[in-house]
């Protein structure tokens, strides 16, 4: 049995070259957007803007500028987090979303029927429909490459090793060392998703960040969609009980009153 | 900011909104018909028959809308059976969309059986096969079918709200009250539909009076749950400072709940407003959330 595998993304060494985006698109044969005609975002150098069904990697450009010479760039290559407790897998009604032997989360495109429940369930906004297949799609952590002993296309292409691929245990050790190194240099660095006792049982694609998670478009405390199930079902049951009692009370009142026509003040 | 603002919109729009409305209405209508079937009088039969017809048509329409909305409609059966291990069943009790798929199938079955039974009672079935099925659904069998179908009807009316709550989307996942709200709305719109349609099938004034009485109380329950829903949203309520907030305030609360409650003397007009309010409730709750695209990192923020 292979050990859990994943990504450690050190955002401090990302240079925004987008080699990972291109490698992902090439290997997975993902279609171009808008017929290949580039669309500029207009307010950022980030023109991909988001992860979706045809962008399984997205290099976020976070432009923190107060003036022309006062600011900094943050860059982060975003991808599916391959959560240990995955919301998408939890809600998928077709069984299309599976956990692989590498502890990664994969959508089987030939099983998915495009109901899109997983899109709403993912706390990170990772999944979307691929308009060509009509099914929900996202990063597979190159499951096909992993099965034959190859490294995922994105980390292979990354020229700065911002995206590092390996066993989760080994990646966590490496990440903690890097955080210590940065802190010794006075950099405010934190890991996001590396704690196996943290949110969603840890993320198999985790990050080193130098600002708050929200700045990178990441929720502070991602949760499973099922957190609402018991409470929501209980309140619905209570509502049903009240309405059921009302219906019966109305019928009983009608019987007891021997009522007249409509407008007589009773249920008649 | 709620963590739900970082999720992506599932594009549940112009097939799902009518489904939520029709499904709720059909579930509510069946529940009321079943209540009258069990505890009503012989004079209530026209309302009972109308309720079963509304439920059967609504269930079939719901199934069609759900199927059309899929990215791959021909794979609709993947929700019911394991596609790679047919005929093993596909069921996740913790996933509302999974048990909802089974519930809508069973509700369709029970509502069609009840409708056939009611039509056989009237002698309106021409095809021998349908007449044979309808002939079986009478007496104790009809009561049993109505009992189970009535519970399924309530379930169908409410589970759509639970489905929305069991996500990570803004508004939907920020409150546990949507299931209860949709259930109350399903009951009120179901009653309104019967008020409008059953006179054509010979419903008596007494039956219609009971429906109006129940509808008014269902509207009060809906209003109370709506208040609890909004209170539970907390800071997320700022999303209502938008067109959808206006729709919720004026369309749903004003025209859909308060106005019908003041129109005792005009039950048909009140019923039309209740239906409008029920539809607008689904539009406002779905599109208000759908309109919020994932949180975008803006330069300098």
XYZ file of C-alpha atoms in Angstrom, chain A residues 64-214:
151
model
C -0.488 44.379 -2.223
C 0.422 47.912 -3.275
C -0.303 51.161 -1.455
C 1.596 53.157 -4.049
C 3.838 52.595 -7.083
C 6.924 51.876 -4.977
C 5.271 50.754 -1.747
C 4.102 47.194 -1.787
C 4.777 43.575 -2.546
C 3.678 40.696 -4.691
C 2.450 37.466 -3.165
C 2.135 34.470 -5.455
C 0.608 31.113 -4.753
C 0.053 28.178 -7.059
C -3.419 27.048 -5.998
C -4.832 23.571 -6.559
C -7.235 21.017 -5.077
C -6.306 20.459 -1.434
C -6.991 16.681 -1.519
C -8.524 17.023 1.959
C -8.197 14.062 4.298
C -11.881 14.651 5.101
C -13.197 15.802 1.730
C -16.543 17.604 1.483
C -16.863 16.813 -2.233
C -16.443 13.095 -1.626
C -18.886 13.250 1.268
C -21.815 14.625 -0.769
C -21.192 13.044 -4.212
C -24.387 11.078 -4.909
C -22.992 8.929 -7.740
C -19.823 7.602 -6.143
C -17.824 9.354 -8.870
C -15.495 10.931 -6.303
C -13.120 8.433 -4.773
C -10.113 8.350 -2.452
C -7.165 6.688 -4.124
C -4.468 4.447 -2.701
C -2.277 7.597 -2.497
C -4.840 9.260 -0.149
C -5.719 11.727 -2.898
C -9.232 12.632 -4.077
C -10.179 11.962 -7.705
C -13.357 12.552 -9.723
C -14.075 9.692 -12.140
C -15.325 11.531 -15.194
C -17.086 8.474 -16.617
C -19.205 8.112 -13.473
C -19.970 11.798 -12.721
C -23.336 12.971 -14.058
C -22.769 16.682 -13.538
C -25.148 17.275 -10.600
C -22.642 19.797 -9.209
C -23.239 19.001 -5.520
C -19.458 18.754 -5.074
C -18.972 22.315 -6.329
C -21.128 23.715 -3.527
C -19.608 21.340 -0.980
C -15.951 22.266 -1.550
C -14.946 24.973 0.970
C -12.120 26.137 -1.311
C -14.026 26.725 -4.575
C -11.797 24.262 -6.380
C -14.264 22.251 -8.477
C -16.284 23.349 -11.486
C -17.848 21.850 -14.574
C -15.706 21.180 -17.616
C -17.950 22.392 -20.452
C -16.487 19.810 -22.837
C -17.244 16.757 -20.702
C -20.287 18.166 -18.888
C -18.887 16.709 -15.665
C -17.295 18.194 -12.559
C -13.518 18.226 -12.762
C -10.487 19.216 -10.737
C -6.875 18.259 -10.100
C -6.343 14.492 -9.858
C -2.839 14.975 -8.415
C -1.898 13.297 -11.710
C -3.282 9.942 -10.588
C -2.330 8.429 -13.943
C 1.300 9.544 -13.521
C 1.451 8.434 -9.886
C 0.326 4.943 -10.811
C 3.376 4.508 -13.043
C 5.791 6.115 -10.601
C 5.938 9.565 -12.204
C 5.814 12.906 -10.427
C 2.766 15.142 -11.095
C 3.242 17.395 -14.127
C 2.983 20.683 -12.201
C 5.622 19.972 -9.553
C 7.866 18.463 -12.222
C 7.641 21.701 -14.210
C 8.056 24.097 -11.262
C 11.445 25.791 -11.777
C 11.841 27.030 -8.183
C 10.502 24.021 -6.283
C 7.726 26.163 -4.921
C 5.550 23.109 -5.560
C 7.120 20.095 -3.908
C 5.713 16.608 -4.344
C 6.316 13.696 -2.001
C 5.063 11.676 0.919
C 2.984 13.797 3.290
C 5.043 12.841 6.332
C 8.278 13.853 4.651
C 6.767 17.037 3.207
C 5.536 18.129 6.644
C 8.991 17.718 8.119
C 10.476 19.727 5.266
C 7.784 22.417 5.647
C 8.361 22.872 9.376
C 12.105 23.292 8.773
C 11.393 25.926 6.150
C 9.064 27.817 8.500
C 11.760 27.810 11.196
C 14.293 29.082 8.676
C 12.013 31.933 7.570
C 11.084 32.889 11.121
C 14.782 33.078 11.978
C 15.056 35.613 9.157
C 12.202 37.644 10.624
C 9.610 36.580 8.091
C 6.085 35.953 9.373
C 5.506 32.452 7.971
C 2.770 29.942 8.819
C 1.707 26.595 7.450
C -1.840 26.207 6.183
C -3.373 22.718 6.206
C -0.305 20.860 7.477
C -1.794 19.917 10.841
C -3.345 16.414 10.752
C -5.397 17.363 13.824
C -6.550 20.613 12.215
C -9.365 21.450 9.811
C -10.588 18.586 7.612
C -8.029 16.217 9.125
C -5.280 18.087 7.324
C -4.821 18.872 3.657
C -2.726 16.664 1.400
C -1.898 19.800 -0.532
C -0.753 22.294 2.077
C 0.877 25.713 1.963
C 3.432 27.980 3.514
C 1.905 31.470 3.711
C 3.330 34.818 4.759
C -0.005 36.563 5.285
C -3.481 35.688 6.564
C -5.217 32.800 4.743
C -8.018 35.087 3.538
